[in-house]
Structures are given as structure tokens and as C-alpha cells.
Short mmCIF file of C-alpha atoms in Angstrom, two decimals:
data_model
loop_
_atom_site.label_atom_id
_atom_site.label_comp_id
_atom_site.label_asym_id
_atom_site.label_seq_id
_atom_site.Cartn_x
_atom_site.Cartn_y
_atom_site.Cartn_z
CA MET A 186 75.56 119.10 104.16
CA ARG A 187 75.41 122.04 106.56
CA ARG A 188 76.48 125.68 106.36
CA HIS A 189 79.40 127.15 108.30
CA GLY A 190 79.91 130.87 108.68
CA SER A 191 78.49 133.54 106.45
CA ASP A 192 77.47 133.39 102.83
CA ASP A 193 80.91 134.69 101.93
CA ASP A 194 82.61 131.62 103.33
CA LYS A 195 84.01 129.78 100.32
CA PHE A 196 83.41 126.46 102.03
CA ALA A 197 79.81 127.16 102.93
CA GLU A 198 78.56 124.25 100.85
CA LEU A 199 81.51 121.92 101.41
CA ILE A 200 81.56 120.92 105.07
CA TYR A 201 80.36 117.41 105.70
CA ILE A 202 77.60 116.58 108.11
CA SER A 203 80.10 115.38 110.74
CA GLY A 204 81.39 118.72 112.00
CA ASP A 205 82.18 120.77 115.09
CA ASP A 206 78.71 120.38 116.61
CA GLU A 207 79.09 116.63 116.70
CA LEU A 208 82.44 116.90 118.45
CA ASN A 209 80.98 119.30 121.00
CA ALA A 210 77.95 117.09 121.45
CA SER A 211 80.18 114.10 122.04
CA GLU A 212 82.17 116.07 124.63
CA SER A 213 79.01 116.93 126.51
CA ASP A 214 77.89 113.31 126.32
CA ASP A 215 81.10 112.29 128.07
CA GLN A 216 79.73 113.83 131.27
CA ALA A 217 76.22 112.46 130.90
CA GLU A 218 74.49 110.61 133.75
CA PHE A 219 73.16 107.11 133.11
CA ASP A 220 70.33 105.73 135.23
CA SER A 221 70.40 102.22 133.72
CA ASP A 222 72.17 99.96 131.27
CA ASN A 223 69.58 100.62 128.55
CA ALA A 224 71.73 103.29 126.88
CA VAL A 225 74.59 100.85 126.41
CA ASP A 226 72.29 98.12 125.13
CA ASP A 227 70.75 100.53 122.62
CA LEU A 228 74.19 101.46 121.28
CA LEU A 229 75.34 97.86 121.05
CA ASP A 230 72.12 96.71 119.39
CA GLU A 231 71.80 99.64 116.98
CA PRO A 232 71.43 98.18 113.48
CA GLU A 233 73.83 99.16 110.74
CA THR A 234 72.25 101.05 107.87
CA GLY A 235 72.65 99.84 104.31
CA LEU A 236 73.92 96.57 102.95
CA PRO A 237 77.51 95.41 103.52
CA PRO A 238 79.78 96.15 100.56
CA GLN A 239 80.24 93.33 98.08
CA LEU A 240 83.83 92.11 97.95
CA SER A 241 85.42 92.44 94.53
CA TYR A 242 87.95 89.70 95.24
CA SER A 243 88.28 86.16 96.56
CA VAL A 244 91.02 84.77 98.79
CA LEU A 245 92.09 81.32 97.57
CA LYS A 246 93.62 78.58 99.67
CA GLU A 247 95.81 75.91 98.09
CA SER A 248 92.98 73.36 98.08
CA GLU A 249 90.70 75.85 96.30
CA ILE A 250 93.35 76.58 93.66
CA ARG A 251 93.86 72.89 92.95
CA ARG A 252 90.10 72.38 92.73
CA ARG A 253 89.78 75.21 90.21
CA ILE A 254 92.64 73.84 88.11
CA ASP A 255 90.95 70.47 87.95
CA GLU A 256 87.53 71.97 87.18
CA ASP A 257 88.87 74.20 84.38
CA ALA A 258 90.75 71.31 82.77
CA SER A 259 87.76 68.94 83.08
CA HIS A 260 85.31 71.50 81.67
CA LEU A 261 87.56 72.23 78.70
CA SER A 262 88.14 68.52 78.16
CA ALA A 263 84.41 67.92 77.85
CA MET A 264 83.92 70.92 75.57
CA LEU A 265 86.81 70.15 73.17
CA CYS A 266 86.59 66.35 73.45
CA LEU A 267 90.27 66.10 74.42
CA PRO A 268 92.12 64.26 77.21
CA LYS A 269 92.44 66.32 80.38
CA SER A 270 96.24 66.18 80.14
CA GLU A 271 96.06 68.02 76.80
CA THR A 272 93.56 70.64 77.94
CA THR A 273 95.81 71.36 80.94
CA LEU A 274 98.70 72.11 78.58
CA ILE A 275 96.45 74.33 76.46
CA LEU A 276 95.24 76.26 79.51
CA ARG A 277 98.80 76.91 80.66
CA HIS A 278 99.73 78.21 77.22
CA PHE A 279 96.81 80.66 77.32
CA ASN A 280 97.50 81.65 80.95
CA TRP A 281 94.37 79.89 82.21
CA ASP A 282 92.04 82.13 80.20
CA THR A 283 89.26 79.71 79.23
CA SER A 284 87.50 82.26 77.02
CA LYS A 285 90.64 82.88 74.99
CA VAL A 286 91.20 79.12 74.65
CA SER A 287 87.69 78.59 73.32
CA ASP A 288 87.91 81.45 70.81
CA SER A 289 91.34 80.43 69.52
CA TRP A 290 90.56 76.71 69.31
CA PHE A 291 87.41 77.08 67.25
CA ALA A 292 89.05 79.72 65.06
CA ASP A 293 92.06 77.55 64.15
CA GLU A 294 92.56 74.23 65.95
CA PHE A 295 95.67 73.37 63.92
CA GLU A 296 97.42 76.63 64.89
CA VAL A 297 96.58 76.17 68.56
CA ARG A 298 98.01 72.64 68.51
CA ARG A 299 101.17 73.90 66.83
CA GLN A 300 101.64 76.77 69.30
CA VAL A 301 101.00 74.67 72.40
CA GLY A 302 103.07 71.65 71.33
CA LEU A 303 100.38 69.05 70.67
CA PRO A 304 100.35 66.60 67.74
CA THR A 305 98.77 68.15 64.66
CA ALA A 306 98.07 64.72 63.13
CA PRO A 307 97.73 61.13 64.42
CA GLN A 308 101.16 59.71 65.24
CA LYS A 309 102.24 56.34 63.86
CA VAL A 310 103.84 54.03 66.42
CA THR A 311 106.46 51.73 64.89
CA LEU A 312 106.84 48.41 66.73
CA PRO A 313 109.87 46.15 66.47
CA PRO A 314 109.71 42.89 64.52
CA PRO A 315 107.68 40.11 66.19
CA SER A 316 110.86 38.32 67.22
CA ASP A 317 112.10 41.36 69.17
CA ARG A 318 108.86 42.54 70.73
CA CYS A 319 109.87 41.36 74.18
CA SER A 320 112.67 43.97 74.31
CA LEU A 321 113.67 47.29 72.81
CA THR A 322 116.84 49.41 72.78
CA CYS A 323 116.53 52.88 74.39
CA THR A 324 118.06 55.56 72.17
CA ILE A 325 119.24 57.53 75.20
CA CYS A 326 121.07 54.90 77.30
CA PHE A 327 121.42 52.34 74.46
CA GLU A 328 120.37 49.61 76.85
CA LYS A 329 117.85 46.89 76.02
CA HIS A 330 114.75 46.76 78.21
CA ARG A 331 111.43 44.99 78.19
CA LEU A 332 108.86 46.65 75.96
CA THR A 333 106.62 47.28 78.96
CA SER A 334 109.36 49.51 80.42
CA PHE A 335 109.09 52.02 77.56
CA HIS A 336 106.93 55.13 77.57
CA SER A 337 106.26 57.97 75.15
CA ALA A 338 104.54 61.30 74.93
CA ASP A 339 101.81 61.88 72.33
CA CYS A 340 104.51 61.99 69.63
CA GLY A 341 105.25 58.26 69.97
CA HIS A 342 109.00 58.52 70.64
CA ARG A 343 109.72 55.73 73.10
CA PHE A 344 112.36 55.80 75.85
CA CYS A 345 112.92 53.58 78.86
CA ARG A 346 111.37 54.38 82.21
CA TRP A 347 114.76 55.08 83.85
CA CYS A 348 115.85 57.62 81.24
CA TRP A 349 112.46 59.29 81.39
CA ARG A 350 112.72 59.50 85.18
CA LYS A 351 116.16 61.13 85.08
CA TYR A 352 115.09 63.51 82.34
CA ILE A 353 111.95 64.64 84.20
CA LYS A 354 113.82 65.01 87.50
CA GLN A 355 116.50 67.23 85.93
CA CYS A 356 113.89 69.42 84.25
CA VAL A 357 111.95 69.85 87.50
CA VAL A 358 115.17 70.78 89.33
CA ASP A 359 115.72 73.52 86.73
CA GLY A 360 112.52 75.26 87.86
CA PRO A 361 109.16 76.36 86.40
CA ARG A 362 110.34 75.71 82.84
CA CYS A 363 109.52 72.05 83.52
CA LEU A 364 105.90 72.98 82.74
CA GLN A 365 107.06 73.29 79.12
CA LEU A 366 108.75 69.88 79.19
CA ARG A 367 109.19 68.51 75.66
CA CYS A 368 109.95 65.08 74.31
CA PRO A 369 113.67 64.14 74.73
CA GLU A 370 113.94 63.51 70.99
CA PRO A 371 115.98 66.56 69.79
CA SER A 372 113.87 67.21 66.70
CA CYS A 373 110.52 66.77 68.48
CA LYS A 374 108.50 69.72 69.80
CA ILE A 375 105.64 67.80 71.44
CA LEU A 376 105.00 68.60 75.12
CA VAL A 377 104.97 65.96 77.83
CA GLY A 378 101.62 65.74 79.61
CA ASP A 379 101.00 65.64 83.35
CA ASP A 380 99.67 62.07 83.08
CA LEU A 381 103.05 60.74 81.91
CA ILE A 382 104.89 62.62 84.68
CA ASP A 383 102.50 61.24 87.32
CA GLN A 384 103.04 57.76 85.92
CA ILE A 385 106.86 57.81 85.83
CA ALA A 386 108.30 60.34 88.32
CA ASP A 387 108.89 59.58 92.00
CA GLU A 388 106.78 61.22 94.72
CA LYS A 389 109.18 64.08 95.49
CA VAL A 390 109.47 65.09 91.83
CA ARG A 391 105.71 64.82 91.32
CA LYS A 392 105.11 67.10 94.30
CA SER A 393 107.56 69.73 93.01
CA TYR A 394 106.03 69.61 89.54
CA SER A 395 102.54 69.94 91.02
CA ASN A 396 103.61 72.99 93.01
CA PHE A 397 105.00 74.63 89.87
CA ALA A 398 101.69 73.93 88.14
CA LEU A 399 99.79 75.46 91.03
CA ARG A 400 101.95 78.59 91.01
CA SER A 401 101.47 79.00 87.27
CA TYR A 402 97.70 79.18 87.81
CA VAL A 403 98.25 82.25 90.00
CA GLU A 404 101.35 83.90 88.56
CA ASN A 405 100.45 83.60 84.86
CA SER A 406 96.98 85.04 85.30
CA SER A 407 96.10 88.72 85.07
CA LYS A 408 93.38 88.26 87.70
CA ARG A 409 95.32 86.48 90.44
CA LYS A 410 98.26 87.31 92.70
CA TRP A 411 99.90 85.87 95.79
CA CYS A 412 99.46 87.74 99.04
CA PRO A 413 102.75 89.64 99.56
CA ALA A 414 102.84 89.02 103.34
CA PRO A 415 105.85 86.94 104.48
CA ASN A 416 105.12 83.21 104.69
CA CYS A 417 101.53 83.65 103.47
CA GLU A 418 100.39 80.93 101.07
CA TYR A 419 97.06 82.45 100.05
CA ALA A 420 96.30 83.87 96.62
CA VAL A 421 93.83 86.62 95.76
CA GLU A 422 91.62 86.62 92.68
CA PHE A 423 90.39 90.08 91.75
CA ASN A 424 87.11 90.30 89.90
CA SER A 425 86.79 94.06 89.25
CA ILE A 426 90.06 95.09 87.61
CA GLY A 427 89.97 98.70 86.46
CA GLU A 428 87.27 99.93 88.82
CA GLY A 429 89.69 101.77 91.12
CA ASP A 430 89.22 100.12 94.54
CA TYR A 431 92.07 97.64 94.98
CA ASP A 432 92.08 97.25 98.78
CA VAL A 433 92.37 93.60 99.81
CA SER A 434 92.26 91.91 103.23
CA CYS A 435 93.88 88.49 103.12
CA LEU A 436 92.92 85.66 105.47
CA CYS A 437 96.36 86.06 107.06
CA SER A 438 95.18 89.54 108.26
CA HIS A 439 97.50 91.40 105.89
CA ASN A 440 95.88 94.37 104.14
CA PHE A 441 97.38 95.39 100.83
CA CYS A 442 96.69 97.01 97.48
CA TRP A 443 96.08 94.39 94.80
CA ASN A 444 97.24 96.73 92.03
CA CYS A 445 100.74 97.57 93.35
CA ALA A 446 101.11 94.93 96.13
CA GLU A 447 102.12 97.65 98.62
CA ASP A 448 100.45 97.96 102.00
CA LYS A 449 96.89 99.29 101.84
CA HIS A 450 97.21 103.01 101.06
CA SER A 451 93.79 104.51 100.37
CA PRO A 452 92.94 107.35 99.96
CA VAL A 453 96.08 107.99 97.87
CA ASP A 454 96.65 106.25 94.54
CA CYS A 455 99.44 103.85 93.63
CA GLU A 456 101.41 106.50 91.74
CA THR A 457 101.51 108.74 94.82
CA VAL A 458 102.73 105.81 96.95
CA LYS A 459 105.44 105.06 94.41
CA ASN A 460 106.62 108.67 94.30
CA TRP A 461 106.47 109.03 98.07
CA SER A 462 108.48 105.84 98.59
CA LEU A 463 111.14 107.09 96.20
CA LYS A 464 111.10 110.43 97.98
CA ASN A 465 111.68 108.71 101.30
CA ALA A 466 114.61 106.72 99.98
CA ALA A 467 117.87 107.82 101.57
CA ASP A 468 119.59 108.41 98.26
CA SER A 469 116.85 110.77 97.10
CA GLN A 470 117.07 112.94 100.20
CA ASN A 471 120.87 112.83 100.20
CA GLU A 472 120.80 114.38 96.74
CA LEU A 473 118.55 117.18 97.98
CA TRP A 474 120.78 117.76 101.00
CA LYS A 475 123.85 117.85 98.76
CA LYS A 476 122.29 120.54 96.58
CA VAL A 477 121.62 122.73 99.62
CA ASN A 478 124.85 122.16 101.55
CA THR A 479 127.60 121.33 99.05
CA LYS A 480 129.26 122.66 95.91
CA PRO A 481 131.11 120.79 93.15
CA CYS A 482 134.86 121.10 92.76
CA PRO A 483 135.40 123.23 89.59
CA LYS A 484 138.04 120.76 88.40
CA CYS A 485 136.81 117.23 89.21
CA SER A 486 133.14 117.99 90.05
CA ARG A 487 133.32 116.09 93.36
CA SER A 488 130.81 117.39 95.90
CA ILE A 489 132.46 119.31 98.74
CA GLU A 490 130.95 120.39 102.06
CA LYS A 491 132.35 123.54 103.66
CA ASN A 492 133.33 122.63 107.24
CA ALA A 493 135.47 125.63 108.19
CA GLY A 494 135.18 129.42 108.12
CA CYS A 495 137.83 130.18 105.54
CA MET A 496 136.80 130.56 101.89
CA HIS A 497 140.02 128.88 100.72
CA MET A 498 138.97 125.37 99.67
CA ARG A 499 141.26 122.47 98.77
CA CYS A 500 139.78 119.38 97.10
CA ALA A 501 140.83 115.98 98.41
CA ALA A 502 143.49 113.80 96.74
CA PRO A 503 144.15 113.08 94.00
CA CYS A 504 142.59 116.31 92.68
CA ARG A 505 143.83 118.81 95.33
CA HIS A 506 142.48 121.72 93.34
CA GLU A 507 142.39 124.99 95.32
CA PHE A 508 139.53 127.41 94.74
CA CYS A 509 137.31 130.05 96.31
CA TRP A 510 134.12 128.76 97.96
CA VAL A 511 132.21 131.92 97.03
CA CYS A 512 133.00 132.35 93.34
CA LEU A 513 134.47 128.89 92.57
CA GLU A 514 137.42 130.56 90.79
CA SER A 515 140.98 129.19 91.19
CA TRP A 516 142.65 130.34 94.40
CA VAL A 517 145.87 131.09 92.54
CA GLY A 518 145.85 134.84 91.96
CA HIS A 519 142.55 135.19 93.78
CA SER A 520 141.85 138.46 95.59
CA TYR A 521 140.15 138.60 99.00
CA SER A 522 138.05 141.46 97.64
CA CYS A 523 136.14 138.92 95.59
CA ASN A 524 133.62 140.76 93.45
CA LYS A 525 132.57 137.70 91.52
CA TYR A 526 130.22 136.31 94.15
CA LYS A 527 128.11 133.64 92.60
CA GLU A 528 126.07 131.08 94.47
CA ASP A 529 125.66 127.53 93.25
CA GLY A 530 123.01 128.51 90.77
CA ASP A 531 120.38 131.19 91.21
CA PRO A 532 120.08 132.26 94.90
CA ALA A 533 116.31 132.03 94.52
CA VAL A 534 116.71 128.42 93.40
CA LEU A 535 118.94 127.63 96.40
CA LYS A 536 116.40 129.22 98.75
CA SER A 537 113.67 127.23 97.06
CA LEU A 538 115.60 124.00 97.64
CA GLY A 539 115.91 124.84 101.34
CA GLU A 540 112.20 125.53 101.60
CA GLU A 541 111.45 122.29 99.74
CA LEU A 542 113.54 120.33 102.24
CA LYS A 543 111.70 121.96 105.18
CA ARG A 544 108.34 121.28 103.54
CA TYR A 545 109.22 117.64 102.93
CA GLN A 546 110.39 117.24 106.54
CA HIS A 547 107.06 118.65 107.77
CA TYR A 548 105.01 116.04 105.92
CA TYR A 549 107.43 113.16 106.42
CA GLU A 550 107.69 113.62 110.20
CA ARG A 551 103.91 113.47 110.53
CA TRP A 552 103.67 110.54 108.12
CA ALA A 553 106.28 108.63 110.12
CA ALA A 554 104.71 109.58 113.48
CA ASN A 555 101.33 108.18 112.46
CA GLU A 556 102.94 105.02 111.10
CA LYS A 557 104.69 104.56 114.45
CA SER A 558 101.39 105.15 116.27
CA ARG A 559 99.68 102.65 113.97
CA GLN A 560 102.28 99.98 114.76
CA ILE A 561 101.84 100.56 118.49
CA ALA A 562 98.06 100.43 118.05
CA VAL A 563 98.38 97.07 116.27
CA ARG A 564 100.31 95.76 119.27
CA ASP A 565 97.72 97.20 121.67
CA LEU A 566 94.88 95.68 119.63
CA LYS A 567 96.48 92.25 120.03
CA ASP A 568 96.76 92.82 123.79
CA VAL A 569 93.11 93.88 123.99
CA ARG A 570 92.00 90.72 122.18
CA GLU A 571 94.16 88.37 124.20
CA ASN A 572 94.19 89.94 127.69
CA VAL A 573 92.14 93.10 128.25
CA VAL A 574 88.80 91.62 127.18
CA LEU A 575 89.26 88.73 129.61
CA LYS A 576 90.28 91.01 132.51
CA ILE A 577 87.46 93.53 132.07
CA GLY A 578 84.99 90.71 131.50
CA SER A 579 86.07 89.08 134.73
CA ILE A 580 85.86 92.32 136.73
CA HIS A 581 82.52 93.52 135.37
CA GLY A 582 80.90 90.17 134.68
CA GLU A 583 80.53 90.58 130.91
CA ASN A 584 81.07 88.05 128.14
CA PRO A 585 83.27 88.63 125.06
CA ILE A 586 80.26 89.53 122.89
CA GLN A 587 79.37 92.41 125.24
CA LEU A 588 82.98 93.63 125.09
CA VAL A 589 83.26 93.67 121.30
CA PHE A 590 83.14 97.48 121.46
CA LEU A 591 86.72 97.42 122.82
CA THR A 592 88.18 95.56 119.84
CA GLU A 593 86.07 97.61 117.40
CA ALA A 594 87.49 100.80 118.87
CA TRP A 595 91.07 99.60 118.50
CA GLU A 596 90.46 98.28 115.00
CA GLN A 597 89.11 101.72 114.10
CA ILE A 598 92.20 103.37 115.58
CA VAL A 599 94.53 101.16 113.54
CA GLU A 600 92.63 101.90 110.33
CA CYS A 601 92.40 105.64 111.01
CA ARG A 602 96.12 105.88 111.75
CA ARG A 603 96.79 104.22 108.42
CA VAL A 604 94.52 106.63 106.55
CA LEU A 605 95.85 109.69 108.40
CA LYS A 606 99.40 108.63 107.62
CA TRP A 607 98.74 108.63 103.88
CA THR A 608 96.91 111.97 103.96
CA PHE A 609 100.29 113.60 104.62
CA ALA A 610 101.68 112.08 101.42
CA TYR A 611 98.54 113.38 99.69
CA GLY A 612 99.11 116.84 101.15
CA TYR A 613 102.73 116.91 100.04
CA TYR A 614 101.79 116.32 96.40
CA LEU A 615 98.79 118.66 96.47
CA PRO A 616 99.52 121.43 93.93
CA THR A 617 100.67 124.56 95.78
CA GLY A 618 98.68 126.83 93.47
CA GLU A 619 95.29 125.40 94.52
CA ALA A 620 94.77 127.32 97.76
CA ALA A 621 91.08 126.49 98.08
CA LYS A 622 91.69 122.74 97.85
CA LYS A 623 94.59 123.00 100.28
CA GLN A 624 92.45 124.85 102.81
CA PHE A 625 89.59 122.37 102.47
CA PHE A 626 91.99 119.41 102.73
CA GLU A 627 93.60 120.78 105.88
CA TYR A 628 90.17 121.40 107.40
CA LEU A 629 89.01 117.82 106.81
CA GLN A 630 92.35 116.40 107.91
CA GLY A 631 92.34 118.51 111.07
CA GLN A 632 88.81 117.48 112.02
CA ALA A 633 89.59 113.80 111.50
CA ASP A 634 92.87 114.09 113.38
CA THR A 635 91.20 115.77 116.37
CA CYS A 636 88.53 113.07 116.59
CA LEU A 637 91.11 110.30 116.27
CA GLU A 638 93.24 111.73 119.07
CA ARG A 639 90.20 111.78 121.37
CA LEU A 640 89.33 108.19 120.50
CA HIS A 641 92.93 107.02 120.91
CA ASP A 642 93.28 108.83 124.23
CA CYS A 643 90.04 107.32 125.53
CA ALA A 644 90.93 103.78 124.45
CA GLU A 645 94.52 104.00 125.65
CA LYS A 646 94.35 105.92 128.93
CA GLU A 647 90.80 105.80 130.26
CA MET A 648 90.60 102.05 129.70
CA ARG A 649 93.52 101.39 132.06
CA LYS A 650 91.62 102.05 135.27
CA PHE A 651 88.98 99.52 134.29
CA VAL A 652 91.68 96.90 133.76
CA ALA A 653 93.85 97.66 136.80
CA GLN A 654 91.13 97.68 139.43
CA GLU A 655 87.44 97.32 139.96
CA SER A 656 85.47 100.53 139.48
CA CYS A 657 81.87 101.45 139.97
CA THR A 658 79.40 100.34 137.35
CA LYS A 659 78.31 103.90 136.65
CA GLU A 660 81.81 104.99 135.61
CA TYR A 661 82.30 101.89 133.49
CA ARG A 662 78.99 102.40 131.67
CA ALA A 663 79.89 106.03 130.97
CA PHE A 664 83.26 104.92 129.54
CA GLN A 665 81.54 102.25 127.44
CA VAL A 666 79.11 104.69 125.85
CA LYS A 667 81.81 107.28 125.30
CA LEU A 668 84.07 104.81 123.53
CA ILE A 669 81.25 103.54 121.32
CA ASP A 670 80.24 107.12 120.43
CA LEU A 671 83.80 108.15 119.60
CA THR A 672 84.34 105.04 117.49
CA LYS A 673 81.27 105.78 115.37
CA LEU A 674 82.09 109.48 115.11
CA CYS A 675 85.68 108.77 114.11
CA ARG A 676 84.52 106.30 111.48
CA THR A 677 82.23 108.96 109.99
CA TYR A 678 84.96 111.62 109.92
CA PHE A 679 87.43 109.35 108.18
CA GLU A 680 84.88 108.04 105.69
CA ASN A 681 84.21 111.66 104.72
CA LEU A 682 87.93 112.39 104.50
CA VAL A 683 88.66 109.34 102.34
CA ARG A 684 85.70 110.05 100.07
CA ALA A 685 86.80 113.66 99.55
CA LEU A 686 90.42 112.76 98.75
CA GLU A 687 89.51 109.91 96.43
CA ASN A 688 87.28 112.36 94.53
CA GLY A 689 90.20 114.75 94.18
CA LEU A 690 88.53 117.33 96.50
CA SER A 691 86.08 117.97 93.69
CA ASP A 692 83.58 119.39 96.18
CA VAL A 693 85.69 122.54 96.26
CA GLU A 694 85.15 123.16 92.55
CA THR A 695 81.46 122.28 92.86
CA GLY A 696 81.03 124.71 95.74
CA MET A 697 82.95 127.49 94.04
CA ASN A 698 80.95 127.05 90.83
CA ALA A 699 77.71 127.18 92.80
CA LYS A 700 78.87 130.35 94.52
CA ARG A 701 79.75 132.00 91.21
CA GLN A 702 76.35 131.03 89.82
CA LYS A 703 74.63 132.63 92.80
CA MET A 704 76.63 135.82 92.33
CA LYS A 705 75.62 135.97 88.68
CA ASN A 706 71.98 135.56 89.60
#
């Protein structure tokens, strides 16, 4: 922490270590002379301080999900001394929560069997007389088939292979409910295990059933979700639910919030994103515009916009009510010397609505502008990775590892644009009565914005001359160091900004309390 201004400055204890001096120092460094390449090497080789953060989530591929399903079922099978087909059914019933399965099973095995749909007692299998054991009549198709063509679930109700196959296929076509497939006998509630389906169904049906089983492992769990990116087949398992940091980076490169499945939105919380999204919806803003610019017809209550100078208003068919725009009284018998002037509600309220619309536009325009800049930066980052690195490497004789500072700079720009975008939603919902917090927020936001613009300008404009044509080594080295410096400085500014907003700008209250304590002493 460092002090700005006099002791009377309310933010004396609140300004983070990355401040104006660092910006000025970086500006002076831009003009520095370099006698060798050692400065660049030192910056590139500078070790990162601290340990990398531990991820609180795991990204799961399809093969990993299937492996976990098999491991969970096998482990439970060994623990409960049950066939794996039965433990799979139990796990699905308890949404793949092995701890809950264990607790419930040892508390009341009979009740668990009843709830899941497993036999609660050994089932007696009745065989036909010895003379008829070569064939049996199916109670679905009423055809006689060889005894070896009959199959049953754990309940013992036997049906021919062909009826079973049709029954399973139809249930799988109906969707995920096939995972609760029960014996075809109307009065029977026993579930059909995966082993019977694998034994009877054709390959296409087995594959569909297997996919439903895989999806249930993700969708029925409170710890797992699918990545919301289009066409992404990865799932994410979150291990720290309730700890507040829900940012996830999928292997498909999509960054999102695990809690609400929206795009990554730190430093604002999910509730702010939800409110802001509703605020941005066209219908929401149309309602606000209607309040400011229209009045309801006194007869039918239809909203009417005044589009001419005369105060004589006529509602559209079929109402056609005529009234005065100013006082909303009937035009019949109305006097031009209208002394009943009455706005649509309290004039102060109408003025407030106009100011609210202007305030919203201020924050939305900047939110949208940074989102547009972020999208362009994403496109530019792709170009840097695929083309610029190769061109600059060819011109200046450097390998991709030496040019990693270019991609790091653009990755930082993309991330900072995302953060800066959401700070405007944060600012919009910042309580208007908390002037100190608002001033501190705008200071941090302004400092971060200034640094980001310098980094973006350097990466976007100054880089061009090193791509278009060969330049002297001295100029290139100066650009390299400048870009590395600005990337690090920008990262520091935005880390401070994010930390402050996620803490609810609590440093303001801490600083003000410290100041009051000093005054008392």
C-alpha cells in the first residue's frame, strides 16, 4: 500500500501498489536504450512468484466418464457383494452419490431395494413340465419358442428374445426414461439391468442406451455439468461447491461460470449477471422507454406516443377515444385554457425515469464497446498464433518459444477486456448513496482502463511494423521489452481491480474506519 495526497485524502490508505508512478515509469522505459539482448532475456526468464493456483474442478472426456462409471459400480459391487448390474441401478437411483448409497444401504437394505426396483426376496423360477421343456409360450406374442430363446430380469418373468428386443428398442426411442426400464409384466416393478440389455439389444440400441447412461452420470449429479459451449462434449466436475470461485476453462477453450453456466463474468456475481441480462433484454428497455415517451389512453389503457404538436389525441380503432394529452381528460367539452395539467405521474418521477435511462445507456454503451473489443481481440489472438508469430520469427530469427510474449500479451488483452466489460455492470448496480465506494471504484477502473488501452495500442499498432517489414534489432528489442512490461503491469492492475470488487470494495470501509480512529486519537 502507498499513500496518495495529504492526510485528508479519504483514499490515503486504499490505493494499491500499482499506481501512477508505475505507469509513468513504464512510459519512461518505453524510450530506454538497450545495449544488448540481456534485458529481454531477463524479462523472459524472470521466475513467477508463488505457486500456481490449484484447480477446483476437473474436465472430463467421454472415456474418463465411462471409466468412472465402471469404477464406481465395481467398487460398490465389491463392498455390497452384489452384481455390478444391480449396483449400477442403485447408483443411478441415488444420482451417483456413493456415500449416500452406502449410508442408505446399511441403514435399511430392504427399503433401498424397494425404492430402486430390485427383488426384496429370492425369486422362484417356475419351469414347464418335463415334456414341454424344449419350448415355452411367450405371454406377449403368444408364440411358442425354444426355452433357450427366453430371458428374464431378476424377477423371473420370462419373455422371448424378440419381444424383449422390441420392448427395449421402443423404450430407448422414448428417451432417458429407458434407464428406469421395468419388466414388461404389468404388475412387476423390478428394473431391467444393463447386462440383459447388452445381451439382447442390437448394437444401435445398445449405443443409445449407453449414451443415456453416460449423460445421467453428469446430469443427475450435483457436482458435474456439461460444458455449455456449442458442440462441446466435455463435462466439468466441480470439487469446491460453495467456495465462491466458479470460473472454469474447458478443454474446448470456452471459459464459463460453473454456477450459472453463463460466460465467465468475474468480478461480478451470478445475480448481477442475471439482472444485467434481463436489463439488456429489449422488452425491459422498451418498457422503460414507454414510461418516458408514452401515455395510456384513459379509456382502453393502450400506450400512445405523441407524434404531432396538437394536444388533441385520438386513440386508434376500435377505441377512437378523444382526449387531451396534457390532462388526459375527454376532449368533448375540453377548454384550451387547460388548468388541469397533470403529467403521467409525479413530474419528479418522470424526470427520474429519464435520468435512469441516460444512466443505463452510459454503462451499457461501455459494456457493449468492451465486449466488441474483446471479440476483435479474440480474432487478433488467433491471427497472432497462426500467422504473426511465424512472420516475426522469420524476420528476426526467433523461435516460437522466444515469441511467447506476443501471445501472452494478447491473451491478457482478451481477459482484461472481459473483466473491464463486467465492471460497468458492477458500476451500474453500485448503490448511488455510497459515494466513497463509487469514487474508489471509478479510480481503480480508470487506472486499469488506462493501462489496458496502452497495452492494446502497443500490441495492435506498434506490432504491425515488425510484421510488415524488417526493422532494426534495437527497435524490435525496445518493443519486446515494452510489451512484456505492459503485459505484467496490466495483469497487476486488473488483479487489484478484481480483488477489490470481489471483496465488495471493503477497503473503503477499512480505510474510513482507520481514519476515524486516528481522528479520535
